PDB file of N, CA and C in Angstrom:
ATOM      1  N   MET A   1     -18.256 -29.049 -25.440  1.00  0.00           N
ATOM      2  CA  MET A   1     -19.551 -28.669 -24.920  1.00  0.00           C
ATOM      3  C   MET A   1     -19.352 -27.801 -23.689  1.00  0.00           C
ATOM      4  N   GLN A   2     -20.162 -26.779 -23.558  1.00  0.00           N
ATOM      5  CA  GLN A   2     -20.147 -25.919 -22.385  1.00  0.00           C
ATOM      6  C   GLN A   2     -21.359 -26.252 -21.520  1.00  0.00           C
ATOM      7  N   VAL A   3     -21.142 -26.285 -20.202  1.00  0.00           N
ATOM      8  CA  VAL A   3     -22.200 -26.590 -19.246  1.00  0.00           C
ATOM      9  C   VAL A   3     -22.210 -25.508 -18.185  1.00  0.00           C
ATOM     10  N   SER A   4     -23.400 -24.976 -17.894  1.00  0.00           N
ATOM     11  CA  SER A   4     -23.536 -24.040 -16.776  1.00  0.00           C
ATOM     12  C   SER A   4     -24.773 -24.432 -15.979  1.00  0.00           C
ATOM     13  N   VAL A   5     -24.743 -24.122 -14.687  1.00  0.00           N
ATOM     14  CA  VAL A   5     -25.831 -24.497 -13.788  1.00  0.00           C
ATOM     15  C   VAL A   5     -26.323 -23.265 -13.052  1.00  0.00           C
ATOM     16  N   ALA A   6     -27.643 -23.131 -12.988  1.00  0.00           N
ATOM     17  CA  ALA A   6     -28.275 -22.083 -12.184  1.00  0.00           C
ATOM     18  C   ALA A   6     -29.271 -22.768 -11.263  1.00  0.00           C
ATOM     19  N   HIS A   7     -29.304 -22.364 -10.011  1.00  0.00           N
ATOM     20  CA  HIS A   7     -30.218 -22.971  -9.050  1.00  0.00           C
ATOM     21  C   HIS A   7     -31.439 -22.087  -8.857  1.00  0.00           C
ATOM     22  N   HIS A   8     -32.596 -22.741  -8.808  1.00  0.00           N
ATOM     23  CA  HIS A   8     -33.878 -22.062  -8.614  1.00  0.00           C
ATOM     24  C   HIS A   8     -34.607 -22.742  -7.460  1.00  0.00           C
ATOM     25  N   PRO A   9     -35.257 -21.999  -6.612  1.00  0.00           N
ATOM     26  CA  PRO A   9     -36.046 -22.631  -5.558  1.00  0.00           C
ATOM     27  C   PRO A   9     -37.319 -23.206  -6.177  1.00  0.00           C
ATOM     28  N   PRO A  10     -37.915 -24.216  -5.635  1.00  0.00           N
ATOM     29  CA  PRO A  10     -37.412 -25.039  -4.533  1.00  0.00           C
ATOM     30  C   PRO A  10     -36.644 -26.248  -5.084  1.00  0.00           C
ATOM     31  N   ASN A  11     -35.414 -26.391  -4.690  1.00  0.00           N
ATOM     32  CA  ASN A  11     -34.591 -27.561  -5.020  1.00  0.00           C
ATOM     33  C   ASN A  11     -34.569 -27.869  -6.513  1.00  0.00           C
ATOM     34  N   THR A  12     -34.516 -26.840  -7.343  1.00  0.00           N
ATOM     35  CA  THR A  12     -34.522 -27.030  -8.792  1.00  0.00           C
ATOM     36  C   THR A  12     -33.258 -26.406  -9.385  1.00  0.00           C
ATOM     37  N   ALA A  13     -32.689 -27.123 -10.351  1.00  0.00           N
ATOM     38  CA  ALA A  13     -31.505 -26.611 -11.047  1.00  0.00           C
ATOM     39  C   ALA A  13     -31.796 -26.559 -12.540  1.00  0.00           C
ATOM     40  N   VAL A  14     -31.244 -25.560 -13.205  1.00  0.00           N
ATOM     41  CA  VAL A  14     -31.303 -25.472 -14.655  1.00  0.00           C
ATOM     42  C   VAL A  14     -29.881 -25.658 -15.174  1.00  0.00           C
ATOM     43  N   LEU A  15     -29.715 -26.687 -15.972  1.00  0.00           N
ATOM     44  CA  LEU A  15     -28.423 -27.031 -16.553  1.00  0.00           C
ATOM     45  C   LEU A  15     -28.476 -26.610 -18.020  1.00  0.00           C
ATOM     46  N   VAL A  16     -27.622 -25.690 -18.420  1.00  0.00           N
ATOM     47  CA  VAL A  16     -27.628 -25.170 -19.791  1.00  0.00           C
ATOM     48  C   VAL A  16     -26.478 -25.800 -20.559  1.00  0.00           C
ATOM     49  N   LEU A  17     -26.813 -26.406 -21.711  1.00  0.00           N
ATOM     50  CA  LEU A  17     -25.808 -27.068 -22.549  1.00  0.00           C
ATOM     51  C   LEU A  17     -25.618 -26.297 -23.845  1.00  0.00           C
ATOM     52  N   ARG A  18     -24.364 -26.172 -24.273  1.00  0.00           N
ATOM     53  CA  ARG A  18     -24.029 -25.514 -25.535  1.00  0.00           C
ATOM     54  C   ARG A  18     -22.985 -26.359 -26.258  1.00  0.00           C
ATOM     55  N   GLY A  19     -23.195 -26.560 -27.566  1.00  0.00           N
ATOM     56  CA  GLY A  19     -22.214 -27.300 -28.355  1.00  0.00           C
ATOM     57  C   GLY A  19     -22.703 -28.688 -28.706  1.00  0.00           C
ATOM     58  N   SER A  20     -21.785 -29.650 -28.723  1.00  0.00           N
ATOM     59  CA  SER A  20     -22.092 -31.025 -29.120  1.00  0.00           C
ATOM     60  C   SER A  20     -22.060 -31.953 -27.918  1.00  0.00           C
ATOM     61  N   LEU A  21     -23.078 -32.773 -27.805  1.00  0.00           N
ATOM     62  CA  LEU A  21     -23.158 -33.784 -26.755  1.00  0.00           C
ATOM     63  C   LEU A  21     -22.916 -35.129 -27.431  1.00  0.00           C
ATOM     64  N   ASP A  22     -21.717 -35.645 -27.221  1.00  0.00           N
ATOM     65  CA  ASP A  22     -21.342 -36.890 -27.891  1.00  0.00           C
ATOM     66  C   ASP A  22     -20.475 -37.735 -26.973  1.00  0.00           C
ATOM     67  N   ILE A  23     -19.875 -38.770 -27.528  1.00  0.00           N
ATOM     68  CA  ILE A  23     -19.089 -39.704 -26.727  1.00  0.00           C
ATOM     69  C   ILE A  23     -17.946 -39.009 -25.979  1.00  0.00           C
ATOM     70  N   ASP A  24     -17.431 -37.930 -26.537  1.00  0.00           N
ATOM     71  CA  ASP A  24     -16.326 -37.215 -25.890  1.00  0.00           C
ATOM     72  C   ASP A  24     -16.794 -36.296 -24.765  1.00  0.00           C
ATOM     73  N   THR A  25     -17.989 -35.733 -24.892  1.00  0.00           N
ATOM     74  CA  THR A  25     -18.459 -34.763 -23.902  1.00  0.00           C
ATOM     75  C   THR A  25     -19.495 -35.334 -22.929  1.00  0.00           C
ATOM     76  N   ALA A  26     -20.032 -36.500 -23.223  1.00  0.00           N
ATOM     77  CA  ALA A  26     -21.040 -37.113 -22.347  1.00  0.00           C
ATOM     78  C   ALA A  26     -20.556 -37.283 -20.901  1.00  0.00           C
ATOM     79  N   PRO A  27     -19.281 -37.640 -20.655  1.00  0.00           N
ATOM     80  CA  PRO A  27     -18.830 -37.770 -19.263  1.00  0.00           C
ATOM     81  C   PRO A  27     -18.950 -36.471 -18.454  1.00  0.00           C
ATOM     82  N   VAL A  28     -18.776 -35.321 -19.105  1.00  0.00           N
ATOM     83  CA  VAL A  28     -18.915 -34.033 -18.418  1.00  0.00           C
ATOM     84  C   VAL A  28     -20.369 -33.844 -17.989  1.00  0.00           C
ATOM     85  N   LEU A  29     -21.296 -34.133 -18.890  1.00  0.00           N
ATOM     86  CA  LEU A  29     -22.713 -34.021 -18.558  1.00  0.00           C
ATOM     87  C   LEU A  29     -23.079 -35.028 -17.476  1.00  0.00           C
ATOM     88  N   LYS A  30     -22.579 -36.240 -17.599  1.00  0.00           N
ATOM     89  CA  LYS A  30     -22.884 -37.284 -16.612  1.00  0.00           C
ATOM     90  C   LYS A  30     -22.453 -36.849 -15.208  1.00  0.00           C
ATOM     91  N   ALA A  31     -21.276 -36.276 -15.088  1.00  0.00           N
ATOM     92  CA  ALA A  31     -20.768 -35.831 -13.779  1.00  0.00           C
ATOM     93  C   ALA A  31     -21.630 -34.706 -13.211  1.00  0.00           C
ATOM     94  N   ASN A  32     -22.006 -33.755 -14.054  1.00  0.00           N
ATOM     95  CA  ASN A  32     -22.856 -32.644 -13.596  1.00  0.00           C
ATOM     96  C   ASN A  32     -24.234 -33.131 -13.183  1.00  0.00           C
ATOM     97  N   LEU A  33     -24.828 -33.990 -13.989  1.00  0.00           N
ATOM     98  CA  LEU A  33     -26.156 -34.502 -13.658  1.00  0.00           C
ATOM     99  C   LEU A  33     -26.126 -35.392 -12.418  1.00  0.00           C
ATOM    100  N   ALA A  34     -25.089 -36.195 -12.267  1.00  0.00           N
ATOM    101  CA  ALA A  34     -24.987 -37.070 -11.096  1.00  0.00           C
ATOM    102  C   ALA A  34     -24.999 -36.245  -9.814  1.00  0.00           C
ATOM    103  N   ARG A  35     -24.270 -35.150  -9.826  1.00  0.00           N
ATOM    104  CA  ARG A  35     -24.229 -34.260  -8.660  1.00  0.00           C
ATOM    105  C   ARG A  35     -25.599 -33.656  -8.374  1.00  0.00           C
ATOM    106  N   LEU A  36     -26.319 -33.297  -9.431  1.00  0.00           N
ATOM    107  CA  LEU A  36     -27.621 -32.653  -9.266  1.00  0.00           C
ATOM    108  C   LEU A  36     -28.725 -33.623  -8.867  1.00  0.00           C
ATOM    109  N   VAL A  37     -28.694 -34.842  -9.379  1.00  0.00           N
ATOM    110  CA  VAL A  37     -29.762 -35.795  -9.049  1.00  0.00           C
ATOM    111  C   VAL A  37     -29.453 -36.590  -7.790  1.00  0.00           C
ATOM    112  N   ASP A  38     -28.316 -36.329  -7.190  1.00  0.00           N
ATOM    113  CA  ASP A  38     -27.945 -37.024  -5.962  1.00  0.00           C
ATOM    114  C   ASP A  38     -28.463 -36.288  -4.727  1.00  0.00           C
ATOM    115  N   ARG A  39     -29.509 -35.495  -4.894  1.00  0.00           N
ATOM    116  CA  ARG A  39     -30.137 -34.757  -3.797  1.00  0.00           C
ATOM    117  C   ARG A  39     -31.521 -35.340  -3.561  1.00  0.00           C
ATOM    118  N   PRO A  40     -32.125 -35.056  -2.419  1.00  0.00           N
ATOM    119  CA  PRO A  40     -33.501 -35.512  -2.204  1.00  0.00           C
ATOM    120  C   PRO A  40     -34.454 -34.799  -3.168  1.00  0.00           C
ATOM    121  N   ALA A  41     -35.353 -35.556  -3.777  1.00  0.00           N
ATOM    122  CA  ALA A  41     -36.365 -35.030  -4.702  1.00  0.00           C
ATOM    123  C   ALA A  41     -35.770 -34.031  -5.702  1.00  0.00           C
ATOM    124  N   PRO A  42     -34.757 -34.450  -6.462  1.00  0.00           N
ATOM    125  CA  PRO A  42     -34.113 -33.523  -7.396  1.00  0.00           C
ATOM    126  C   PRO A  42     -35.021 -33.129  -8.554  1.00  0.00           C
ATOM    127  N   ARG A  43     -34.947 -31.871  -8.909  1.00  0.00           N
ATOM    128  CA  ARG A  43     -35.687 -31.337 -10.049  1.00  0.00           C
ATOM    129  C   ARG A  43     -34.666 -30.633 -10.925  1.00  0.00           C
ATOM    130  N   VAL A  44     -34.463 -31.173 -12.128  1.00  0.00           N
ATOM    131  CA  VAL A  44     -33.442 -30.641 -13.022  1.00  0.00           C
ATOM    132  C   VAL A  44     -34.046 -30.384 -14.397  1.00  0.00           C
ATOM    133  N   VAL A  45     -33.913 -29.148 -14.850  1.00  0.00           N
ATOM    134  CA  VAL A  45     -34.298 -28.784 -16.213  1.00  0.00           C
ATOM    135  C   VAL A  45     -33.002 -28.669 -17.006  1.00  0.00           C
ATOM    136  N   VAL A  46     -32.926 -29.399 -18.104  1.00  0.00           N
ATOM    137  CA  VAL A  46     -31.751 -29.338 -18.971  1.00  0.00           C
ATOM    138  C   VAL A  46     -32.138 -28.534 -20.212  1.00  0.00           C
ATOM    139  N   ASP A  47     -31.558 -27.348 -20.318  1.00  0.00           N
ATOM    140  CA  ASP A  47     -31.808 -26.470 -21.464  1.00  0.00           C
ATOM    141  C   ASP A  47     -30.921 -26.935 -22.610  1.00  0.00           C
ATOM    142  N   VAL A  48     -31.550 -27.582 -23.603  1.00  0.00           N
ATOM    143  CA  VAL A  48     -30.787 -28.149 -24.722  1.00  0.00           C
ATOM    144  C   VAL A  48     -30.874 -27.276 -25.971  1.00  0.00           C
ATOM    145  N   SER A  49     -31.354 -26.038 -25.810  1.00  0.00           N
ATOM    146  CA  SER A  49     -31.519 -25.149 -26.969  1.00  0.00           C
ATOM    147  C   SER A  49     -30.191 -24.860 -27.664  1.00  0.00           C
ATOM    148  N   GLY A  50     -29.094 -24.940 -26.939  1.00  0.00           N
ATOM    149  CA  GLY A  50     -27.787 -24.637 -27.513  1.00  0.00           C
ATOM    150  C   GLY A  50     -27.032 -25.845 -28.031  1.00  0.00           C
ATOM    151  N   LEU A  51     -27.668 -27.018 -28.017  1.00  0.00           N
ATOM    152  CA  LEU A  51     -26.995 -28.206 -28.550  1.00  0.00           C
ATOM    153  C   LEU A  51     -27.098 -28.214 -30.065  1.00  0.00           C
ATOM    154  N   ASP A  52     -25.970 -28.442 -30.734  1.00  0.00           N
ATOM    155  CA  ASP A  52     -26.017 -28.567 -32.185  1.00  0.00           C
ATOM    156  C   ASP A  52     -25.901 -30.024 -32.622  1.00  0.00           C
ATOM    157  N   PHE A  53     -25.641 -30.933 -31.657  1.00  0.00           N
ATOM    158  CA  PHE A  53     -25.556 -32.359 -31.965  1.00  0.00           C
ATOM    159  C   PHE A  53     -25.731 -33.154 -30.683  1.00  0.00           C
ATOM    160  N   CYS A  54     -26.347 -34.327 -30.791  1.00  0.00           N
ATOM    161  CA  CYS A  54     -26.481 -35.235 -29.654  1.00  0.00           C
ATOM    162  C   CYS A  54     -26.467 -36.660 -30.196  1.00  0.00           C
ATOM    163  N   ASP A  55     -25.565 -37.490 -29.679  1.00  0.00           N
ATOM    164  CA  ASP A  55     -25.523 -38.884 -30.109  1.00  0.00           C
ATOM    165  C   ASP A  55     -26.124 -39.794 -29.041  1.00  0.00           C
ATOM    166  N   SER A  56     -26.034 -41.095 -29.261  1.00  0.00           N
ATOM    167  CA  SER A  56     -26.658 -42.054 -28.348  1.00  0.00           C
ATOM    168  C   SER A  56     -26.063 -42.003 -26.942  1.00  0.00           C
ATOM    169  N   MET A  57     -24.797 -41.665 -26.821  1.00  0.00           N
ATOM    170  CA  MET A  57     -24.186 -41.545 -25.494  1.00  0.00           C
ATOM    171  C   MET A  57     -24.842 -40.405 -24.714  1.00  0.00           C
ATOM    172  N   GLY A  58     -25.081 -39.294 -25.377  1.00  0.00           N
ATOM    173  CA  GLY A  58     -25.735 -38.158 -24.734  1.00  0.00           C
ATOM    174  C   GLY A  58     -27.154 -38.490 -24.327  1.00  0.00           C
ATOM    175  N   VAL A  59     -27.887 -39.155 -25.216  1.00  0.00           N
ATOM    176  CA  VAL A  59     -29.256 -39.567 -24.896  1.00  0.00           C
ATOM    177  C   VAL A  59     -29.242 -40.488 -23.684  1.00  0.00           C
ATOM    178  N   GLY A  60     -28.301 -41.421 -23.664  1.00  0.00           N
ATOM    179  CA  GLY A  60     -28.201 -42.359 -22.546  1.00  0.00           C
ATOM    180  C   GLY A  60     -27.961 -41.666 -21.216  1.00  0.00           C
ATOM    181  N   VAL A  61     -27.122 -40.655 -21.207  1.00  0.00           N
ATOM    182  CA  VAL A  61     -26.833 -39.910 -19.971  1.00  0.00           C
ATOM    183  C   VAL A  61     -28.099 -39.207 -19.479  1.00  0.00           C
ATOM    184  N   LEU A  62     -28.841 -38.594 -20.384  1.00  0.00           N
ATOM    185  CA  LEU A  62     -30.070 -37.886 -20.004  1.00  0.00           C
ATOM    186  C   LEU A  62     -31.120 -38.852 -19.462  1.00  0.00           C
ATOM    187  N   VAL A  63     -31.295 -39.978 -20.130  1.00  0.00           N
ATOM    188  CA  VAL A  63     -32.288 -40.972 -19.709  1.00  0.00           C
ATOM    189  C   VAL A  63     -31.910 -41.578 -18.361  1.00  0.00           C
ATOM    190  N   THR A  64     -30.642 -41.909 -18.177  1.00  0.00           N
ATOM    191  CA  THR A  64     -30.172 -42.487 -16.916  1.00  0.00           C
ATOM    192  C   THR A  64     -30.370 -41.505 -15.760  1.00  0.00           C
ATOM    193  N   ALA A  65     -30.050 -40.240 -16.000  1.00  0.00           N
ATOM    194  CA  ALA A  65     -30.213 -39.223 -14.949  1.00  0.00           C
ATOM    195  C   ALA A  65     -31.687 -39.090 -14.565  1.00  0.00           C
ATOM    196  N   HIS A  66     -32.578 -39.131 -15.541  1.00  0.00           N
ATOM    197  CA  HIS A  66     -34.001 -39.032 -15.231  1.00  0.00           C
ATOM    198  C   HIS A  66     -34.446 -40.228 -14.382  1.00  0.00           C
ATOM    199  N   GLY A  67     -33.977 -41.412 -14.732  1.00  0.00           N
ATOM    200  CA  GLY A  67     -34.312 -42.601 -13.952  1.00  0.00           C
ATOM    201  C   GLY A  67     -33.833 -42.495 -12.513  1.00  0.00           C
ATOM    202  N   ARG A  68     -32.615 -41.991 -12.321  1.00  0.00           N
ATOM    203  CA  ARG A  68     -32.082 -41.811 -10.964  1.00  0.00           C
ATOM    204  C   ARG A  68     -32.874 -40.759 -10.203  1.00  0.00           C
ATOM    205  N   ALA A  69     -33.271 -39.700 -10.888  1.00  0.00           N
ATOM    206  CA  ALA A  69     -34.065 -38.655 -10.234  1.00  0.00           C
ATOM    207  C   ALA A  69     -35.428 -39.202  -9.824  1.00  0.00           C
ATOM    208  N   GLN A  70     -36.047 -40.008 -10.675  1.00  0.00           N
ATOM    209  CA  GLN A  70     -37.349 -40.585 -10.350  1.00  0.00           C
ATOM    210  C   GLN A  70     -37.269 -41.494  -9.126  1.00  0.00           C
ATOM    211  N   GLU A  71     -36.170 -42.215  -8.994  1.00  0.00           N
ATOM    212  CA  GLU A  71     -35.979 -43.085  -7.830  1.00  0.00           C
ATOM    213  C   GLU A  71     -35.989 -42.287  -6.532  1.00  0.00           C
ATOM    214  N   LYS A  72     -35.662 -40.997  -6.623  1.00  0.00           N
ATOM    215  CA  LYS A  72     -35.621 -40.119  -5.448  1.00  0.00           C
ATOM    216  C   LYS A  72     -36.797 -39.144  -5.448  1.00  0.00           C
ATOM    217  N   ASP A  73     -37.883 -39.535  -6.138  1.00  0.00           N
ATOM    218  CA  ASP A  73     -39.094 -38.715  -6.226  1.00  0.00           C
ATOM    219  C   ASP A  73     -38.849 -37.362  -6.889  1.00  0.00           C
ATOM    220  N   GLY A  74     -37.982 -37.334  -7.876  1.00  0.00           N
ATOM    221  CA  GLY A  74     -37.691 -36.109  -8.616  1.00  0.00           C
ATOM    222  C   GLY A  74     -37.868 -36.328 -10.106  1.00  0.00           C
ATOM    223  N   TRP A  75     -37.275 -35.439 -10.903  1.00  0.00           N
ATOM    224  CA  TRP A  75     -37.363 -35.556 -12.347  1.00  0.00           C
ATOM    225  C   TRP A  75     -36.232 -34.795 -13.037  1.00  0.00           C
ATOM    226  N   VAL A  76     -36.037 -35.149 -14.300  1.00  0.00           N
ATOM    227  CA  VAL A  76     -35.193 -34.398 -15.228  1.00  0.00           C
ATOM    228  C   VAL A  76     -36.084 -34.092 -16.420  1.00  0.00           C
ATOM    229  N   ARG A  77     -36.100 -32.831 -16.842  1.00  0.00           N
ATOM    230  CA  ARG A  77     -36.900 -32.398 -17.980  1.00  0.00           C
ATOM    231  C   ARG A  77     -35.994 -31.709 -18.991  1.00  0.00           C
ATOM    232  N   LEU A  78     -36.326 -31.858 -20.265  1.00  0.00           N
ATOM    233  CA  LEU A  78     -35.574 -31.180 -21.318  1.00  0.00           C
ATOM    234  C   LEU A  78     -36.353 -29.958 -21.783  1.00  0.00           C
ATOM    235  N   ALA A  79     -35.659 -28.849 -21.934  1.00  0.00           N
ATOM    236  CA  ALA A  79     -36.281 -27.603 -22.383  1.00  0.00           C
ATOM    237  C   ALA A  79     -35.696 -27.158 -23.715  1.00  0.00           C
ATOM    238  N   ALA A  80     -36.572 -26.707 -24.585  1.00  0.00           N
ATOM    239  CA  ALA A  80     -36.221 -26.085 -25.872  1.00  0.00           C
ATOM    240  C   ALA A  80     -35.412 -26.992 -26.798  1.00  0.00           C
ATOM    241  N   PRO A  81     -35.858 -28.255 -26.982  1.00  0.00           N
ATOM    242  CA  PRO A  81     -35.122 -29.118 -27.908  1.00  0.00           C
ATOM    243  C   PRO A  81     -35.309 -28.648 -29.351  1.00  0.00           C
ATOM    244  N   SER A  82     -34.280 -28.831 -30.140  1.00  0.00           N
ATOM    245  CA  SER A  82     -34.370 -28.518 -31.568  1.00  0.00           C
ATOM    246  C   SER A  82     -35.288 -29.542 -32.234  1.00  0.00           C
ATOM    247  N   GLY A  83     -35.666 -29.274 -33.461  1.00  0.00           N
ATOM    248  CA  GLY A  83     -36.479 -30.234 -34.207  1.00  0.00           C
ATOM    249  C   GLY A  83     -35.784 -31.580 -34.314  1.00  0.00           C
ATOM    250  N   PHE A  84     -34.470 -31.557 -34.552  1.00  0.00           N
ATOM    251  CA  PHE A  84     -33.699 -32.799 -34.638  1.00  0.00           C
ATOM    252  C   PHE A  84     -33.776 -33.594 -33.337  1.00  0.00           C
ATOM    253  N   LEU A  85     -33.555 -32.921 -32.218  1.00  0.00           N
ATOM    254  CA  LEU A  85     -33.555 -33.611 -30.928  1.00  0.00           C
ATOM    255  C   LEU A  85     -34.951 -34.122 -30.580  1.00  0.00           C
ATOM    256  N   ARG A  86     -35.959 -33.345 -30.888  1.00  0.00           N
ATOM    257  CA  ARG A  86     -37.340 -33.775 -30.641  1.00  0.00           C
ATOM    258  C   ARG A  86     -37.661 -35.029 -31.470  1.00  0.00           C
ATOM    259  N   ARG A  87     -37.274 -35.023 -32.744  1.00  0.00           N
ATOM    260  CA  ARG A  87     -37.512 -36.195 -33.602  1.00  0.00           C
ATOM    261  C   ARG A  87     -36.723 -37.400 -33.114  1.00  0.00           C
ATOM    262  N   LEU A  88     -35.501 -37.170 -32.649  1.00  0.00           N
ATOM    263  CA  LEU A  88     -34.671 -38.266 -32.143  1.00  0.00           C
ATOM    264  C   LEU A  88     -35.342 -38.935 -30.943  1.00  0.00           C
ATOM    265  N   PHE A  89     -35.784 -38.142 -29.980  1.00  0.00           N
ATOM    266  CA  PHE A  89     -36.444 -38.701 -28.798  1.00  0.00           C
ATOM    267  C   PHE A  89     -37.767 -39.370 -29.160  1.00  0.00           C
ATOM    268  N   ASP A  90     -38.478 -38.804 -30.135  1.00  0.00           N
ATOM    269  CA  ASP A  90     -39.730 -39.396 -30.587  1.00  0.00           C
ATOM    270  C   ASP A  90     -39.466 -40.739 -31.274  1.00  0.00           C
ATOM    271  N   THR A  91     -38.475 -40.779 -32.153  1.00  0.00           N
ATOM    272  CA  THR A  91     -38.115 -42.008 -32.867  1.00  0.00           C
ATOM    273  C   THR A  91     -37.698 -43.107 -31.901  1.00  0.00           C
ATOM    274  N   LEU A  92     -36.986 -42.736 -30.850  1.00  0.00           N
ATOM    275  CA  LEU A  92     -36.529 -43.710 -29.859  1.00  0.00           C
ATOM    276  C   LEU A  92     -37.626 -44.086 -28.861  1.00  0.00           C
ATOM    277  N   GLY A  93     -38.788 -43.428 -28.964  1.00  0.00           N
ATOM    278  CA  GLY A  93     -39.897 -43.719 -28.066  1.00  0.00           C
ATOM    279  C   GLY A  93     -39.674 -43.208 -26.653  1.00  0.00           C
ATOM    280  N   LEU A  94     -38.901 -42.143 -26.516  1.00  0.00           N
ATOM    281  CA  LEU A  94     -38.549 -41.632 -25.188  1.00  0.00           C
ATOM    282  C   LEU A  94     -39.375 -40.424 -24.748  1.00  0.00           C
ATOM    283  N   THR A  95     -40.222 -39.899 -25.614  1.00  0.00           N
ATOM    284  CA  THR A  95     -40.962 -38.690 -25.246  1.00  0.00           C
ATOM    285  C   THR A  95     -42.012 -38.961 -24.174  1.00  0.00           C
ATOM    286  N   ASP A  96     -42.445 -40.201 -24.019  1.00  0.00           N
ATOM    287  CA  ASP A  96     -43.366 -40.522 -22.928  1.00  0.00           C
ATOM    288  C   ASP A  96     -42.621 -40.729 -21.611  1.00  0.00           C
ATOM    289  N   TYR A  97     -41.320 -40.956 -21.687  1.00  0.00           N
ATOM    290  CA  TYR A  97     -40.515 -41.206 -20.491  1.00  0.00           C
ATOM    291  C   TYR A  97     -39.851 -39.930 -19.984  1.00  0.00           C
ATOM    292  N   LEU A  98     -39.234 -39.190 -20.892  1.00  0.00           N
ATOM    293  CA  LEU A  98     -38.498 -37.974 -20.542  1.00  0.00           C
ATOM    294  C   LEU A  98     -39.226 -36.784 -21.157  1.00  0.00           C
ATOM    295  N   ALA A  99     -39.786 -35.933 -20.315  1.00  0.00           N
ATOM    296  CA  ALA A  99     -40.631 -34.838 -20.775  1.00  0.00           C
ATOM    297  C   ALA A  99     -39.834 -33.764 -21.505  1.00  0.00           C
ATOM    298  N   LEU A 100     -40.402 -33.317 -22.641  1.00  0.00           N
ATOM    299  CA  LEU A 100     -39.818 -32.241 -23.439  1.00  0.00           C
ATOM    300  C   LEU A 100     -40.734 -31.021 -23.340  1.00  0.00           C
ATOM    301  N   PHE A 101     -40.137 -29.859 -23.106  1.00  0.00           N
ATOM    302  CA  PHE A 101     -40.892 -28.621 -22.945  1.00  0.00           C
ATOM    303  C   PHE A 101     -40.373 -27.581 -23.939  1.00  0.00           C
ATOM    304  N   PRO A 102     -41.238 -26.640 -24.353  1.00  0.00           N
ATOM    305  CA  PRO A 102     -40.825 -25.657 -25.358  1.00  0.00           C
ATOM    306  C   PRO A 102     -39.769 -24.671 -24.870  1.00  0.00           C
ATOM    307  N   ASP A 103     -39.722 -24.427 -23.540  1.00  0.00           N
ATOM    308  CA  ASP A 103     -38.737 -23.496 -23.007  1.00  0.00           C
ATOM    309  C   ASP A 103     -38.502 -23.788 -21.527  1.00  0.00           C
ATOM    310  N   VAL A 104     -37.509 -23.141 -20.963  1.00  0.00           N
ATOM    311  CA  VAL A 104     -37.133 -23.360 -19.561  1.00  0.00           C
ATOM    312  C   VAL A 104     -38.255 -22.947 -18.624  1.00  0.00           C
ATOM    313  N   GLU A 105     -38.863 -21.806 -18.890  1.00  0.00           N
ATOM    314  CA  GLU A 105     -39.922 -21.305 -18.011  1.00  0.00           C
ATOM    315  C   GLU A 105     -41.069 -22.319 -17.882  1.00  0.00           C
ATOM    316  N   THR A 106     -41.482 -22.900 -18.985  1.00  0.00           N
ATOM    317  CA  THR A 106     -42.553 -23.901 -18.961  1.00  0.00           C
ATOM    318  C   THR A 106     -42.104 -25.161 -18.237  1.00  0.00           C
ATOM    319  N   ALA A 107     -40.870 -25.563 -18.446  1.00  0.00           N
ATOM    320  CA  ALA A 107     -40.352 -26.778 -17.795  1.00  0.00           C
ATOM    321  C   ALA A 107     -40.256 -26.613 -16.274  1.00  0.00           C
ATOM    322  N   LEU A 108     -40.063 -25.398 -15.807  1.00  0.00           N
ATOM    323  CA  LEU A 108     -39.950 -25.148 -14.368  1.00  0.00           C
ATOM    324  C   LEU A 108     -41.294 -25.222 -13.637  1.00  0.00           C
ATOM    325  N   LYS A 109     -42.389 -25.082 -14.375  1.00  0.00           N
ATOM    326  CA  LYS A 109     -43.716 -25.132 -13.756  1.00  0.00           C
ATOM    327  C   LYS A 109     -44.063 -26.573 -13.412  1.00  0.00           C
ATOM    328  N   ASP A 110     -44.774 -26.752 -12.319  1.00  0.00           N
ATOM    329  CA  ASP A 110     -45.190 -28.105 -11.936  1.00  0.00           C
ATOM    330  C   ASP A 110     -46.300 -28.634 -12.773  1.00  0.00           C
TER     331      ASP A 110
END
């Protein structure tokens, strides 16, 4: 999996993921997200448009990061999920907890 980060004011980061998010690559995402949500009022948009696979470990990392961000009056949002990823989050009942947006630009708006 490839991960890149772009910072946007105010205090917002866009994390772009490409490839597969699974048990082998989840630690890389966890480390990147931990750094980003360890700020005051963190705002992180995770662009998942380039993910071709996501397993339960990947979902867990995203959900945990959102919970940590909320504790600091921030959030983690997912942008451009594939149909598979959208159905996965819906099936798990997570769409009310972790917001899904059609694209990065929409996710960046308050």
